[in-house]
Short mmCIF file of C-alpha atoms and ligand atoms in Angstrom, two decimals:
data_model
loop_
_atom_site.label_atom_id
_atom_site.label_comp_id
_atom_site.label_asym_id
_atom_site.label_seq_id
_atom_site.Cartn_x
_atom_site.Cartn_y
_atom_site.Cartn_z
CA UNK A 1 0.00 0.00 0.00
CA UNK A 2 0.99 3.64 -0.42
CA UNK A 3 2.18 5.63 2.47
CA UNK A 4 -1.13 7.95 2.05
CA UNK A 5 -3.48 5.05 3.12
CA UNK A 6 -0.97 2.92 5.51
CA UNK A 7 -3.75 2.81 7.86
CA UNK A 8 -5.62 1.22 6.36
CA UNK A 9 -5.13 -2.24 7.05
CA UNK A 10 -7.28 -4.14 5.20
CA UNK A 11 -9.75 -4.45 2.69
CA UNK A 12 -13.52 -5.51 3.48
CA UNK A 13 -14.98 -5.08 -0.21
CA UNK A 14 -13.79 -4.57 -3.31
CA UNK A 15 -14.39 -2.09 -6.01
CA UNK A 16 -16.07 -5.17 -7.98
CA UNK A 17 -17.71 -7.29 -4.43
CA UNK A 18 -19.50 -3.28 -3.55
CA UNK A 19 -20.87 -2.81 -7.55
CA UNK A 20 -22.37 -5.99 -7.45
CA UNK A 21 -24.21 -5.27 -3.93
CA UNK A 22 -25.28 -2.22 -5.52
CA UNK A 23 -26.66 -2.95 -8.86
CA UNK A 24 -28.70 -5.35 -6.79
CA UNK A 25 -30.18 -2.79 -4.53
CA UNK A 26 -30.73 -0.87 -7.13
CA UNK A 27 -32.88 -3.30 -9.32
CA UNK A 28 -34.58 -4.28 -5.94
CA UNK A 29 -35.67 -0.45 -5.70
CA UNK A 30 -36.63 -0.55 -9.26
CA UNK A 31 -39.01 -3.03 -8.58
CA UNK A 32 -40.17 -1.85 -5.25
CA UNK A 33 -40.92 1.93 -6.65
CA UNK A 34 -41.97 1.44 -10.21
CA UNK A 35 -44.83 4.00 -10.91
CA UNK A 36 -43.62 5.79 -7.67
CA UNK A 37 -41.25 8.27 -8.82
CA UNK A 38 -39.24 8.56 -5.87
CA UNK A 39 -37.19 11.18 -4.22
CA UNK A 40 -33.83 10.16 -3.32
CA UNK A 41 -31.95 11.83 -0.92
CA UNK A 42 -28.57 11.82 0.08
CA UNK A 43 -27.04 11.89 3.03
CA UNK A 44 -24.19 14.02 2.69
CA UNK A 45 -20.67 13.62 3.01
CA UNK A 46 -20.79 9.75 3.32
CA UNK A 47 -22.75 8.79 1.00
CA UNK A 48 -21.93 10.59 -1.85
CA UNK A 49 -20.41 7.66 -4.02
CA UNK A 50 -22.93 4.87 -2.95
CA UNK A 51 -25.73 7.54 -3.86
CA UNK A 52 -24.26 8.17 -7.78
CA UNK A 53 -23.74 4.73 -8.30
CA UNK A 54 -27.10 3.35 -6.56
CA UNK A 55 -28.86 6.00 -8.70
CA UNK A 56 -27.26 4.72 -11.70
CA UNK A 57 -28.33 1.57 -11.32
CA UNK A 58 -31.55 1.89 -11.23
CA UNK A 59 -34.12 1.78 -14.26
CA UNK A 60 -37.08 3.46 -13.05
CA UNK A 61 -37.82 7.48 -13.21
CA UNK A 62 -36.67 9.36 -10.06
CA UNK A 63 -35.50 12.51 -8.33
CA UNK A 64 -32.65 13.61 -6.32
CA UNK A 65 -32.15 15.75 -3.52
CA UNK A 66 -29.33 15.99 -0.68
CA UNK A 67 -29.18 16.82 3.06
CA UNK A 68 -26.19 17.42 5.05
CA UNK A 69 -25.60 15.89 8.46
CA UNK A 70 -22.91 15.44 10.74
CA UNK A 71 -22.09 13.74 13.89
CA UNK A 72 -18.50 12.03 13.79
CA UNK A 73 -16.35 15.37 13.45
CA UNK A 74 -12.37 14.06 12.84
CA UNK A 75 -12.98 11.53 15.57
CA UNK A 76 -13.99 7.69 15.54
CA UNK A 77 -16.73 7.76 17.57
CA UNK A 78 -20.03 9.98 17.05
CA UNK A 79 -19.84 13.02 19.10
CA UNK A 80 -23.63 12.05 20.24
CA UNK A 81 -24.61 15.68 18.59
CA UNK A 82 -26.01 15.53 15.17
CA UNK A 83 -25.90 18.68 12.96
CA UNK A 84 -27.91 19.63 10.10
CA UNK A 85 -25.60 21.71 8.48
CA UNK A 86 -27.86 21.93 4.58
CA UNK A 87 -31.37 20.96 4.90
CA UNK A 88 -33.37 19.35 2.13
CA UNK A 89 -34.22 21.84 -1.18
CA UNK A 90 -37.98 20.65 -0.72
CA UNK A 91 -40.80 19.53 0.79
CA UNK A 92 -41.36 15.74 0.87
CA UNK A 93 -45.40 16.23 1.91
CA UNK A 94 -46.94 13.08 -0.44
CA UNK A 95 -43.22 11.90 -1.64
CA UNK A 96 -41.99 8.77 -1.76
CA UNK A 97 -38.37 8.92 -0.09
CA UNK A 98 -35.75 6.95 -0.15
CA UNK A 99 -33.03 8.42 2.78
CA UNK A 100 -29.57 6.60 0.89
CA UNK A 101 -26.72 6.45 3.79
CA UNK A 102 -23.16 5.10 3.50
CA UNK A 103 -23.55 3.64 7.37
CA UNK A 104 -26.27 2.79 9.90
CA UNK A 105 -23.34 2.76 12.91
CA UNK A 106 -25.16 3.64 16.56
CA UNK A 107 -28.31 5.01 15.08
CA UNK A 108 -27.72 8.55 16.38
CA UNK A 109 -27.82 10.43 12.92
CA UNK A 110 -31.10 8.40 11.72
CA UNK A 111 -32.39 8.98 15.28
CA UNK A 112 -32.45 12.59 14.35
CA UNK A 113 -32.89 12.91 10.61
CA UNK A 114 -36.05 10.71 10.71
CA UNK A 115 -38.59 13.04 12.81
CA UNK A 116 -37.30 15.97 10.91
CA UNK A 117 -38.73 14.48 7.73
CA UNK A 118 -42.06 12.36 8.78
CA UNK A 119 -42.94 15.38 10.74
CA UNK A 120 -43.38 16.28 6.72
CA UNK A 121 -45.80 13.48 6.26
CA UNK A 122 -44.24 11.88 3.21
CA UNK A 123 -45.96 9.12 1.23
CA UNK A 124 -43.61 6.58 2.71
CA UNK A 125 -40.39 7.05 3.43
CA UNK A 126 -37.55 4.48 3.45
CA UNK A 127 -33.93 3.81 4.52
CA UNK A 128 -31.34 2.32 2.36
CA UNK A 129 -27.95 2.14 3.78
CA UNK A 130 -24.82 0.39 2.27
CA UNK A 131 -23.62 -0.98 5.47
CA UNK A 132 -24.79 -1.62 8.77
CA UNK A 133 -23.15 -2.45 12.04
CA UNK A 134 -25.15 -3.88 14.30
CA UNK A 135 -22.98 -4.46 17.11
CA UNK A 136 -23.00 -0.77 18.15
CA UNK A 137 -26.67 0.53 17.77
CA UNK A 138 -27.63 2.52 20.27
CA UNK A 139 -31.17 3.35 18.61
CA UNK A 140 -33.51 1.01 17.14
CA UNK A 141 -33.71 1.68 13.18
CA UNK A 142 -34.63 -0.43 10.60
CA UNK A 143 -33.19 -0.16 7.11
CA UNK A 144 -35.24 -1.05 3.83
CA UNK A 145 -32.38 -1.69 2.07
CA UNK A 146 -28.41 -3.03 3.16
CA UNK A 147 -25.94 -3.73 1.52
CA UNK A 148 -23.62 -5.32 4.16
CA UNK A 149 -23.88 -6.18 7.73
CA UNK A 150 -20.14 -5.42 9.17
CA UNK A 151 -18.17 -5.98 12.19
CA UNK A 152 -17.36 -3.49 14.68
CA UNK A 153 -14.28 -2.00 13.04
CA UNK A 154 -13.78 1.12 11.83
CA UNK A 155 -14.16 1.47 8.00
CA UNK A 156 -13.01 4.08 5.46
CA UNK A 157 -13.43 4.38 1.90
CA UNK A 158 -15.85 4.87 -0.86
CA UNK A 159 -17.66 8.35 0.89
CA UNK A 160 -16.56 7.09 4.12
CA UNK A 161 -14.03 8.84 5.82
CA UNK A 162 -11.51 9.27 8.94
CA UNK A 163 -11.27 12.84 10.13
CA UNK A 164 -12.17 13.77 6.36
CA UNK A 165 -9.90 11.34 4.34
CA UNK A 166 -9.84 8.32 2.82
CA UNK A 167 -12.99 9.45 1.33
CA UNK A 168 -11.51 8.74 -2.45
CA UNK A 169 -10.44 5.08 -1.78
CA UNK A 170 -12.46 3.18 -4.47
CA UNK A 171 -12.85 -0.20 -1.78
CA UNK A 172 -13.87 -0.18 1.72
CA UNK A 173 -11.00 -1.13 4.26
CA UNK A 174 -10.49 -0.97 7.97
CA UNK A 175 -8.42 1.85 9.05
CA UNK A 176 -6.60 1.20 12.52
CA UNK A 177 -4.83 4.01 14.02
C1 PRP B 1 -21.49 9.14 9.28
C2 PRP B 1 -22.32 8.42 8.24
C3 PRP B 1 -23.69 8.39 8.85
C4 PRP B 1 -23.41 8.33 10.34
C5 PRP B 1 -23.66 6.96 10.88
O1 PRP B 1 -21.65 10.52 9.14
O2 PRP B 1 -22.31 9.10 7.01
O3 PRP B 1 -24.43 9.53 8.53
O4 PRP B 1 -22.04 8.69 10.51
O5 PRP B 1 -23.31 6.85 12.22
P1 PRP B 1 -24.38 6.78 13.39
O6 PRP B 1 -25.37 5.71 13.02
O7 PRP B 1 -23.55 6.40 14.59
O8 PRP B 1 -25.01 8.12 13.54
P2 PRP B 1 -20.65 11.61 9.76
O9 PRP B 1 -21.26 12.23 10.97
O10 PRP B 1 -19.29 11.02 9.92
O11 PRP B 1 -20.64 12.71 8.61
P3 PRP B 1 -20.20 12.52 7.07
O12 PRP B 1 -21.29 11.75 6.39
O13 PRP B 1 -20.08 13.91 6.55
O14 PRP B 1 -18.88 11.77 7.07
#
């Protein structure tokens, strides 16, 4: 490995092991929200590259729209304070909405993020995250959709990041300090 990811000790999933998890959530939600025409929203920062590819492989018409929330700062574990630092560009009242996340780690940031929107009244709203770890959840919330139930390790890559890098890696991998 290159000195720039040294940390990062191993890798989880692949480039090729996470498109294949993907373009099968993606024709799951196809079938799911056929006729629906969706919103999609992104979670911002994390899961900005599982959110353009997801997107891309589905087949169905759809919208976009992104929310930014933050809870982890440049440490490892979540600072127990979520903030909403870019809200949604729209309302969601009647909308079917898909919340796409990188992580479902203790819960905290759904905690939050969910009330904000239902208090909305959307159609339905669903979560689809590309990893969940269950060991750690300190809040009960269901996802829709996952891509892959993890270990408790710390993982970078692919949106995810440590203190704000690593975000660029094209695999997941565990980053030990
Ligand atoms: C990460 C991730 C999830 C959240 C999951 O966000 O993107 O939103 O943590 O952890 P939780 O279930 O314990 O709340 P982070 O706060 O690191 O912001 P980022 O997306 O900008 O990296």
């Amino acid at each position: 490995m290159k000195k720039w990811n040294a940390h990062v000790t191993k890798v989880l999933y692949t480039q090729q092991q996470i498109q294949i998890r993907v373009q099968e959530i993606g024709a799951q939600i196809s079938r799911d929200y056929d006729g629906k025409n969706p919103l999609m929203v992104c979670v911002l920062k994390g899961a900005c590259m599982f959110y353009a590819d997801l997107l891309r492989s589905c087949t169905i018409p759809l919208e976009m729209d992104f929310m930014k929330v933050s809870s982890y700062g440049t440490a490892t574990k979540t600072s127990g304070t979520v903030h909403f630092t870019m809200p949604l560009s729209q309302n969601i009242t009647g909308r079917h909405v898909i919340l796409v996340e990188d992580i479902l780690d203790t819960g905290t940031t759904l905690h939050a993020v969910l009330p904000r929107l239902r208090v909305q009244q959307p159609a339905s709203l669903a979560i689809c995250a590309l990893l969940e770890k269950p060991a750690r959840r300190q809040y009960p919330v269901s996802l829709q959709y996952s891509g892959f139930s993890i270990p408790d390790v710390f993982v970078v890559g692919y949106g995810l990041d440590y203190a704000g890098q690593y975000r660029n890696l094209p695999y997941i991998g565990v980053y030990t300090p």
